[in-house]
């Protein structure tokens, strides 16, 4: 098997993130099964549903590039949703809500970063624990019941479109572009890449490893807050359950996109297509009548197979 | 590559060392006296606050409540000592209860549960050791796959479990309540595995290497590290299956959500018990004490009427705190 894996053509094919293959495959399945669904208007609506996931992926890929992980996105989404929908700040302006949401996310991200980089606590444990603390906190504040309605101004922005594409989708595309520029053109982007390759080597080369990891987590928290704002606008009501499965989906999309703990071959576009693949996957599963348990199994298998795909290659390289 | 001594002389693991306390402060057992003190303090506080705390019924009830966590935490401990982590145990517990509530005789279901649990562990172990997948990613993915299967079998809680399972956790044998017997048997099995077998010794050796950054150290000493790691994951899943059987007997039905977040409680218990999450250091008695501390805490929070939502938050905070206390070199996952 090793000899086969070393074949140059196969090696070349293996270095392409799986998300491209999965995306093409799902597109083909949809084209065969429901060709009439493949137009920009319908797809725009499906893609709009996964914009929060797509945005969360941008933060996830950042922390996974520095060999960390952020599972606290669910908690951030819940808390921001609670702030907006509970009527805690009556009559507040849109800017105020956006500001407090972003500040919350950034603070949580900073805390994650401090715990991971300075205290050296396992990132999975810390971010999961943060998520659970926030979940318990929000459920306590709202007594386990959905808090209330989201101010109408969120829905008004959410439902606008630019030509055939909904505004949230364009917003996601723009953020993705920004992240690509940020990672490829800034010093911080280089730091992220070097810490991902080898934290030890980066440290001896003068890269502030701890600060890079803290900043990556802080940015991930900030981005999670953006995702939370979009998610809140999309469901238009308060909820004590919204977005809890998003972090794990974001991890799945990121791995599918070729970014696995330090390895960043997928860049930003790989995970981007990973998120798009999930949009298509949900459509395909709905088309074939697969319900929630089937979706859970599919999510798990996708993470597992994508991780095995990378594990095989790294094992082979050694 | 710098090779730190991964294999230390075998520590005294007889009852005497249990009684004489942790003279070896940075030994292989970890700090387990501290949680024991915490457990005793919580116990005293609870006894002072409520009169019925020290009653026979309440204490046995407490054991029955704590047992699923004790069993799961013991399983988790094997994996943690070897330097891994199993996030799929909660789903395995749910899946077990869902299987047991199927419409089939007990002599089919009970063996089926353990075969399936072993298969889950085997898959975890093989994916991690053979395909170089990070334990957290592999078991996180497995958590979703198993949860999906559990919900497929039983979308909402219901059904009845075999009579044998129900009677094995209720009532008493020779005047001793069944949960206590379960606890003693499980602890004895785990004791034999961890302290009375080559397997247990090798777990410490592999984990010690992983923790000090020399993953190959144990292999260089001739230990079959992959095989032992796989067995550790199988053991972890089997213990989770056992906890699932116990829980199914308690709730008398199948519930696809009964194990939700259980993996975090188990990890918290292991961490409270002084086991290092980076591997190589840990103890069975510490883990049992850690699980009891958590059980006492939730018993106390129930007695003092703290909202279940706040309890969730407090548990999360405890997890963060105890894991935050452990120092390690590695950054990230």
XYZ file of C-alpha atoms in Angstrom:
651
model
C 0.000 0.000 0.000
C 2.867 2.341 0.824
C 4.365 2.001 -2.619
C 1.030 2.812 -4.187
C 0.634 5.834 -1.952
C 4.038 7.110 -2.990
C 3.133 7.243 -6.643
C 3.625 10.846 -7.808
C 0.190 11.210 -9.400
C -1.547 9.856 -6.331
C 0.534 12.054 -4.040
C -0.466 15.009 -6.143
C -4.142 14.052 -5.895
C -3.842 13.526 -2.148
C -2.527 17.026 -1.614
C -5.788 18.514 -2.867
C -8.147 19.091 0.079
C -10.979 16.542 0.162
C -13.560 19.315 0.276
C -13.140 19.971 -3.457
C -13.872 16.335 -4.293
C -16.797 16.185 -1.877
C -18.219 19.433 -3.219
C -17.966 18.253 -6.825
C -19.441 14.879 -5.927
C -22.418 16.368 -4.101
C -22.990 18.828 -6.928
C -23.045 15.912 -9.341
C -25.478 13.933 -7.155
C -27.763 16.935 -6.962
C -27.470 17.504 -10.703
C -28.574 13.921 -11.339
C -31.293 13.766 -8.686
C -32.767 17.288 -8.771
C -31.369 19.246 -11.727
C -33.934 22.017 -11.387
C -32.558 22.943 -7.945
C -29.249 23.988 -9.418
C -30.008 27.609 -10.056
C -28.526 30.604 -8.339
C -31.739 31.705 -6.630
C -32.460 28.394 -4.918
C -28.836 27.674 -4.085
C -28.507 31.194 -2.698
C -31.171 30.403 -0.125
C -29.581 27.098 0.832
C -26.169 28.678 1.123
C -27.618 31.516 3.179
C -28.577 28.974 5.826
C -24.989 27.903 6.377
C -23.475 31.394 6.424
C -23.072 31.289 10.252
C -21.231 28.000 9.839
C -19.129 29.443 7.019
C -18.126 32.405 9.156
C -17.375 30.216 12.160
C -15.121 28.120 9.919
C -12.968 31.190 9.259
C -12.173 31.408 12.977
C -11.796 27.672 13.344
C -9.255 27.418 10.541
C -7.221 30.144 12.196
C -6.956 28.318 15.521
C -6.476 24.943 13.873
C -3.568 26.388 11.890
C -1.831 27.056 15.212
C -2.586 23.501 16.393
C -5.416 24.477 18.669
C -9.175 24.123 18.466
C -12.153 26.245 19.469
C -15.372 24.509 20.484
C -16.764 27.491 22.380
C -18.548 28.970 19.359
C -21.833 27.395 20.430
C -21.689 29.174 23.770
C -20.810 32.498 22.136
C -23.756 32.183 19.757
C -26.113 31.379 22.643
C -24.934 34.289 24.755
C -25.055 36.852 21.941
C -28.474 35.538 20.937
C -29.611 35.963 24.532
C -28.296 39.533 24.730
C -30.216 40.497 21.619
C -33.457 38.609 22.125
C -34.034 38.827 25.873
C -34.998 42.493 25.990
C -32.157 43.028 28.452
C -31.307 46.252 26.626
C -34.671 47.713 25.575
C -34.625 50.142 22.678
C -30.927 49.730 22.027
C -29.640 50.539 18.566
C -28.266 48.063 16.040
C -24.761 49.426 16.550
C -25.033 48.823 20.276
C -26.055 45.199 19.784
C -23.286 44.606 17.277
C -20.765 46.253 19.579
C -21.760 44.275 22.657
C -21.898 41.035 20.653
C -18.438 41.528 19.190
C -17.040 42.579 22.561
C -18.455 39.449 24.202
C -17.012 37.155 21.558
C -13.629 38.853 21.679
C -13.480 38.624 25.462
C -14.317 34.911 25.389
C -11.748 34.362 22.658
C -9.120 36.212 24.680
C -9.901 34.039 27.701
C -9.601 30.882 25.567
C -6.307 32.100 24.190
C -4.918 32.903 27.619
C -5.905 29.497 28.988
C -4.513 27.631 25.975
C -1.293 29.552 25.403
C -0.293 30.722 28.880
C -1.883 28.182 31.198
C -1.268 25.407 28.631
C -4.649 23.848 29.278
C -5.925 21.448 26.654
C -7.808 23.564 24.113
C -10.589 21.017 23.727
C -11.266 20.934 27.449
C -11.108 24.686 27.936
C -13.311 25.639 25.020
C -15.813 22.857 25.708
C -15.958 23.907 29.361
C -16.436 27.558 28.344
C -19.270 26.485 26.083
C -20.917 24.519 28.891
C -20.530 27.329 31.396
C -22.146 29.736 28.921
C -24.897 27.217 28.141
C -25.730 26.796 31.831
C -25.518 30.548 32.359
C -27.887 31.402 29.483
C -30.324 28.655 30.444
C -30.321 29.909 34.017
C -30.920 33.527 32.966
C -33.784 32.509 30.695
C -35.076 29.724 32.988
C -34.644 27.242 30.148
C -37.275 28.940 28.005
C -36.639 30.783 24.722
C -36.115 34.410 25.743
C -38.027 36.538 23.215
C -37.944 38.078 19.783
C -35.007 39.524 17.933
C -35.451 43.215 17.000
C -36.837 43.487 13.463
C -33.845 45.444 12.128
C -31.753 42.252 12.087
C -34.221 40.446 9.858
C -34.497 43.442 7.561
C -30.794 43.380 6.800
C -30.697 39.603 6.650
C -33.421 39.385 4.018
C -31.956 41.872 1.537
C -30.211 40.698 -1.600
C -27.682 42.061 -4.043
C -28.739 40.824 -7.450
C -29.347 37.085 -7.226
C -27.338 36.575 -4.031
C -28.597 37.254 -0.498
C -26.610 39.834 1.467
C -25.403 37.366 4.151
C -23.856 35.158 1.471
C -22.015 38.094 -0.055
C -20.935 39.158 3.414
C -19.491 35.690 4.006
C -17.675 35.771 0.651
C -16.217 39.161 1.557
C -15.047 37.935 4.973
C -13.444 34.893 3.347
C -11.577 37.174 0.952
C -10.431 39.325 3.859
C -9.163 36.289 5.730
C -7.234 35.117 2.680
C -5.512 38.487 2.378
C -4.944 38.620 6.127
C -3.243 35.232 6.263
C -1.156 35.636 3.136
C -0.130 39.282 3.319
C 0.399 40.143 6.973
C 3.173 39.341 9.407
C 0.639 37.718 11.688
C -0.323 35.389 8.847
C 3.308 34.292 8.537
C 3.468 33.780 12.290
C 0.385 31.570 12.128
C 1.923 29.475 9.392
C 5.236 29.082 11.223
C 3.670 28.202 14.578
C 1.567 25.623 12.777
C 4.596 24.036 11.147
C 6.484 23.723 14.412
C 5.929 25.766 17.533
C 9.446 24.956 18.731
C 11.130 26.060 15.521
C 8.977 29.178 15.435
C 9.989 30.002 18.986
C 13.697 29.732 18.195
C 13.183 31.794 15.061
C 11.903 34.640 17.204
C 8.202 34.209 16.593
C 6.130 35.171 19.646
C 4.389 31.800 19.818
C 2.205 32.433 22.834
C 1.064 35.812 21.580
C 0.250 34.351 18.164
C -1.899 31.635 19.711
C -3.650 34.113 22.013
C -4.332 36.452 19.107
C -5.601 33.577 16.948
C -8.055 32.583 19.667
C -9.126 36.169 20.246
C -9.800 36.606 16.536
C -11.679 33.293 16.508
C -13.876 34.592 19.331
C -14.450 37.821 17.408
C -15.388 35.844 14.296
C -17.653 33.568 16.345
C -19.456 36.707 17.505
C -19.990 37.748 13.875
C -21.378 34.277 13.198
C -23.598 34.677 16.249
C -24.993 37.980 14.945
C -25.776 36.426 11.553
C -27.284 33.330 13.173
C -29.443 35.478 15.446
C -30.641 37.509 12.476
C -31.457 34.338 10.586
C -33.657 32.679 13.207
C -35.226 35.998 14.264
C -36.178 34.648 17.704
C -34.333 33.939 20.905
C -33.397 30.348 21.605
C -31.580 28.393 24.275
C -30.439 25.743 21.848
C -29.343 27.642 18.763
C -25.961 26.915 17.281
C -24.817 24.213 19.674
C -23.800 21.863 16.878
C -22.088 24.568 14.845
C -18.581 24.317 16.383
C -18.279 20.631 15.585
C -19.556 21.217 12.059
C -16.993 23.979 11.737
C -14.262 21.557 12.801
C -15.549 19.045 10.254
C -15.615 21.612 7.455
C -12.129 22.819 8.331
C -10.643 19.329 8.372
C -12.453 18.549 5.139
C -10.893 21.689 3.726
C -7.385 20.450 4.312
C -6.495 22.417 7.436
C -5.568 19.940 10.137
C -3.667 20.994 13.228
C -0.794 22.886 11.806
C -1.106 21.702 8.241
C -2.606 24.432 6.140
C -2.575 23.141 2.581
C -6.229 23.994 2.156
C -5.580 27.650 2.846
C -8.819 29.541 3.343
C -10.577 28.288 0.230
C -10.412 24.609 1.253
C -12.452 25.122 4.434
C -14.648 27.552 2.491
C -15.571 24.725 0.151
C -15.860 22.472 3.195
C -18.639 24.706 4.502
C -20.234 24.806 1.045
C -20.067 21.009 0.959
C -22.081 20.903 4.159
C -24.688 23.197 2.594
C -24.990 20.783 -0.320
C -24.866 17.762 1.981
C -27.873 19.007 3.938
C -29.747 19.607 0.687
C -28.877 16.153 -0.643
C -29.857 14.496 2.632
C -33.173 16.313 2.710
C -33.752 15.307 -0.904
C -33.155 11.661 -0.041
C -35.217 11.884 3.146
C -32.378 11.220 5.610
C -33.314 12.581 9.017
C -31.406 13.925 11.995
C -29.689 10.695 13.209
C -28.428 10.060 9.690
C -27.023 13.565 9.573
C -25.172 13.024 12.858
C -23.658 9.814 11.519
C -22.673 11.516 8.268
C -21.013 14.397 10.154
C -19.059 12.006 12.318
C -17.979 9.857 9.400
C -16.883 12.885 7.393
C -14.641 14.075 10.243
C -13.306 10.576 10.751
C -12.607 9.864 7.074
C -11.051 13.271 6.447
C -8.820 12.840 9.511
C -7.848 9.321 8.409
C -7.071 10.708 4.955
C -4.547 13.093 6.504
C -3.299 10.586 9.044
C -2.471 8.154 6.250
C -0.462 10.767 4.447
C 1.488 11.949 7.455
C 2.178 8.355 8.480
C 3.400 7.731 4.989
C 5.705 10.708 4.970
C 7.535 9.582 8.087
C 16.089 13.351 20.230
C 16.196 13.761 23.969
C 15.044 10.621 25.708
C 13.746 11.107 29.192
C 13.411 8.012 31.330
C 9.939 6.824 30.506
C 9.979 3.794 32.715
C 10.455 4.477 36.370
C 10.820 1.821 39.006
C 7.504 0.263 39.770
C 5.964 2.103 42.718
C 4.521 0.336 45.689
C 0.924 -0.171 44.790
C -0.155 -2.339 47.665
C -2.736 -1.302 50.182
C 0.063 -0.031 52.434
C 0.932 2.774 50.047
C -2.744 3.657 49.884
C -2.790 4.100 53.637
C 0.555 5.769 54.049
C -0.428 8.488 51.611
C 1.569 10.193 48.916
C 5.089 10.167 50.167
C 6.170 10.065 46.526
C 4.869 13.486 45.719
C 5.559 13.458 42.017
C 5.181 9.730 41.699
C 3.071 7.877 39.277
C -0.061 7.983 41.373
C -0.699 11.689 41.083
C -2.179 13.838 43.813
C -5.088 11.820 45.076
C -5.003 12.776 48.755
C -6.239 16.281 48.020
C -9.495 15.125 46.417
C -9.934 12.657 49.262
C -9.790 15.563 51.699
C -12.209 17.533 49.516
C -14.594 14.580 49.468
C -14.445 14.265 53.248
C -14.986 18.023 53.662
C -18.026 17.991 51.358
C -19.312 14.951 53.233
C -18.960 16.707 56.600
C -20.609 19.854 55.251
C -23.517 17.852 53.874
C -23.863 15.849 57.084
C -24.019 19.064 59.106
C -26.558 20.636 56.792
C -29.027 17.813 56.377
C -29.766 15.176 58.961
C -30.735 12.455 56.551
C -27.409 12.684 54.676
C -25.728 10.107 56.886
C -28.709 7.775 56.859
C -28.161 4.322 55.438
C -30.660 4.851 52.608
C -29.185 8.155 51.482
C -25.657 6.812 51.474
C -26.643 3.763 49.434
C -28.657 6.020 47.172
C -25.576 8.164 46.718
C -23.544 5.120 45.723
C -26.204 4.152 43.186
C -26.223 7.678 41.763
C -22.457 7.869 41.583
C -21.911 4.410 40.112
C -22.332 5.205 36.385
C -19.840 8.051 36.722
C -17.422 5.919 38.754
C -17.496 3.165 36.113
C -17.150 5.562 33.168
C -14.375 7.508 34.871
C -12.424 4.309 35.540
C -12.641 3.445 31.855
C -11.615 6.959 30.884
C -8.642 6.724 33.244
C -7.050 3.894 31.218
C -7.146 6.038 28.097
C -5.940 9.156 29.894
C -2.982 7.319 31.449
C -1.898 6.171 28.011
C -1.931 9.831 26.923
C -5.219 9.875 25.034
C -8.775 10.966 25.638
C -12.106 9.365 24.798
C -14.944 11.780 24.089
C -17.231 9.046 22.785
C -18.125 7.431 26.131
C -21.255 9.553 26.642
C -22.665 8.426 23.311
C -21.640 4.851 24.048
C -23.702 4.959 27.248
C -26.749 6.318 25.391
C -26.267 3.748 22.646
C -26.065 0.945 25.237
C -29.370 1.889 26.847
C -30.957 2.142 23.391
C -29.751 -1.381 22.546
C -30.950 -2.800 25.850
C -34.432 -1.376 25.270
C -34.751 -3.271 21.984
C -37.386 -5.958 21.685
C -35.240 -9.038 22.225
C -34.442 -11.425 25.100
C -31.819 -10.398 27.632
C -29.389 -13.212 26.820
C -29.068 -11.749 23.317
C -29.011 -8.062 24.228
C -26.509 -8.126 27.078
C -23.698 -9.873 25.143
C -24.574 -7.715 22.114
C -24.009 -4.572 24.186
C -20.504 -5.595 25.151
C -19.574 -6.764 21.668
C -20.726 -3.444 20.220
C -18.984 -1.443 22.945
C -15.767 -3.351 22.290
C -16.164 -2.640 18.583
C -16.507 1.086 19.276
C -13.332 1.003 21.346
C -11.534 -1.061 18.742
C -12.459 1.421 16.018
C -11.305 4.330 18.183
C -8.043 2.607 18.995
C -7.278 1.491 15.450
C -8.102 4.864 13.912
C -5.841 6.566 16.459
C -2.893 4.193 16.345
C -2.924 2.970 12.743
C -4.086 6.079 10.926
C -2.332 8.671 13.122
C -5.542 10.521 13.924
C -5.483 12.703 17.021
C -7.448 10.931 19.806
C -9.681 13.934 20.383
C -10.666 14.202 16.729
C -11.212 10.467 16.330
C -13.367 10.099 19.419
C -15.219 13.365 18.781
C -16.199 12.034 15.364
C -17.102 8.694 16.908
C -19.253 10.491 19.472
C -21.435 11.821 16.648
C -21.595 8.543 14.755
C -22.667 6.592 17.859
C -25.137 9.291 18.928
C -26.659 9.063 15.449
C -27.045 5.297 15.784
C -28.550 5.655 19.265
C -31.119 8.157 18.009
C -31.837 5.978 15.010
C -32.659 3.020 17.296
C -34.642 5.102 19.741
C -35.532 8.666 18.754
C -37.092 9.428 22.157
C -36.698 7.633 25.459
C -38.890 4.588 25.990
C -39.038 0.812 25.762
C -38.192 -1.572 28.570
C -34.901 -3.219 29.363
C -34.568 -6.954 30.191
C -35.654 -8.057 33.651
C -32.151 -9.355 34.366
C -30.658 -5.873 33.970
C -33.256 -4.265 36.210
C -32.862 -6.825 38.973
C -29.076 -6.641 38.811
C -29.035 -3.020 39.985
C -32.051 -3.022 42.301
C -32.417 -4.826 45.572
C -29.618 -6.408 47.524
C -27.587 -9.584 47.777
C -26.747 -11.006 51.227
C -27.887 -7.714 52.694
C -25.505 -5.670 50.573
C -27.213 -3.349 48.042
C -26.487 -4.317 44.446
C -24.887 -0.958 43.446
C -22.252 -1.483 46.141
C -21.512 -4.942 44.750
C -21.235 -3.458 41.261
C -18.778 -0.887 42.563
C -16.612 -3.459 44.342
C -16.519 -5.797 41.330
C -15.716 -3.012 38.862
C -12.971 -1.603 41.080
C -11.460 -5.062 41.575
C -11.402 -5.691 37.815
C -9.835 -2.304 37.175
C -7.351 -2.838 40.008
C -6.243 -6.118 38.483
C -5.939 -4.526 35.039
C -4.034 -1.449 36.144
C -1.882 -2.718 39.002
C -1.889 -6.480 38.646
C -1.016 -6.946 35.018
C 1.702 -6.249 32.523
C -0.864 -4.304 30.536
C -1.294 -1.750 33.316
C 2.440 -1.267 33.729
C 2.817 -0.770 29.992
C 0.067 1.850 29.999
C 2.086 3.949 32.443
C 5.213 3.480 30.364
C 3.541 4.509 27.100
C 1.775 7.460 28.713
C 4.937 8.614 30.448
C 6.692 8.709 27.103
C 3.865 10.621 25.455
C 3.737 13.127 28.299
C 7.448 13.872 28.119
C 7.445 14.265 24.357
C 9.175 10.957 23.586
C 6.347 9.061 21.907
C 8.611 6.232 20.825
C 10.228 5.694 24.231
C 8.004 2.814 25.305
C 8.334 1.125 21.923
C 12.111 1.373 22.160
C 11.904 -0.552 25.404
C 10.066 -3.333 23.629
C 6.520 -2.467 24.594
C 3.809 -3.084 22.015
C 2.581 0.472 22.336
C -0.014 0.410 19.596
C -1.594 -2.832 20.739
C -1.751 -1.718 24.362
C -3.213 1.639 23.368
C -5.922 -0.107 21.362
C -6.690 -2.346 24.338
C -6.937 0.739 26.564
C -9.569 2.226 24.236
C -11.444 -1.080 24.119
C -11.392 -1.211 27.930
C -12.652 2.366 28.092
C -15.593 1.598 25.811
C -16.357 -1.632 27.686
C -16.495 0.237 30.992
C -18.748 2.825 29.342
C -20.960 -0.029 28.140
C -21.043 -1.383 31.685
C -22.068 2.052 32.966
C -24.763 2.072 30.279
C -26.099 -1.284 31.478
C -26.189 0.029 35.045
C -27.973 3.221 33.976
C -30.444 1.295 31.830
C -31.304 -0.813 34.861
C -31.860 2.345 36.891
C -34.062 4.191 34.384
C -35.699 0.917 33.179
C -35.809 2.214 29.593
C -33.673 3.271 26.674
C -32.773 6.955 26.392
C -30.673 8.370 23.523
C -29.769 11.446 25.577
C -28.955 9.890 28.938
C -25.215 9.994 28.282
C -25.140 13.565 27.011
C -22.065 15.424 28.335
C -21.182 12.348 30.392
C -17.727 12.262 28.825
C -16.990 15.654 30.337
C -18.079 14.532 33.796
C -15.851 11.494 33.400
C -12.877 13.619 32.338
C -13.538 16.007 35.228
C -13.613 13.089 37.664
C -10.362 11.712 36.277
C -8.722 15.140 36.494
C -9.976 15.798 40.024
C -8.488 12.450 41.021
C -5.017 13.698 40.201
C -4.559 11.875 36.920
C -2.510 13.953 34.485
C -4.414 14.497 31.234
C -1.118 14.479 29.349
C -0.591 10.863 30.362
C 1.699 8.688 32.435
C 0.512 9.709 35.880
C -2.675 8.603 37.526
C -4.307 6.226 39.917
C -7.411 4.121 40.242
C -8.187 5.207 43.795
C -7.771 8.848 42.772
C -10.225 8.365 39.913
C -12.807 6.708 42.152
C -12.413 9.495 44.691
C -12.696 12.087 41.912
C -15.954 10.561 40.732
C -17.241 10.501 44.306
C -16.334 14.180 44.767
C -18.393 15.070 41.702
C -21.275 12.890 42.879
C -21.174 14.439 46.349
C -21.118 17.893 44.782
C -24.201 17.273 42.669
C -25.913 15.588 45.617
C -25.123 18.655 47.707
C -26.264 21.056 44.993
C -29.531 19.151 44.707
C -30.023 19.229 48.475
C -29.449 22.990 48.530
C -31.822 23.526 45.585
C -29.351 24.983 43.120
C -30.869 25.308 39.643
C -29.836 22.465 37.315
C -28.724 25.072 34.791
C -26.364 26.620 37.316
C -25.143 23.115 38.157
C -24.214 22.663 34.496
C -22.272 25.910 34.567
C -20.565 25.014 37.845
C -19.512 21.621 36.486
C -18.011 23.319 33.432
C -16.142 25.737 35.668
C -14.816 22.894 37.840
C -13.585 21.069 34.743
C -11.788 24.181 33.579
C -10.336 24.787 37.016
C -8.972 21.311 37.708
C -7.551 20.917 34.224
C -6.137 24.432 34.474
C -4.251 23.407 37.618
C -2.324 20.734 35.744
C 0.818 22.084 34.216
C 2.104 20.742 30.943
C 4.600 21.743 28.309
C 2.533 21.132 25.223
C 0.351 23.893 23.853
C -2.848 23.436 21.923
C -5.074 20.364 21.856
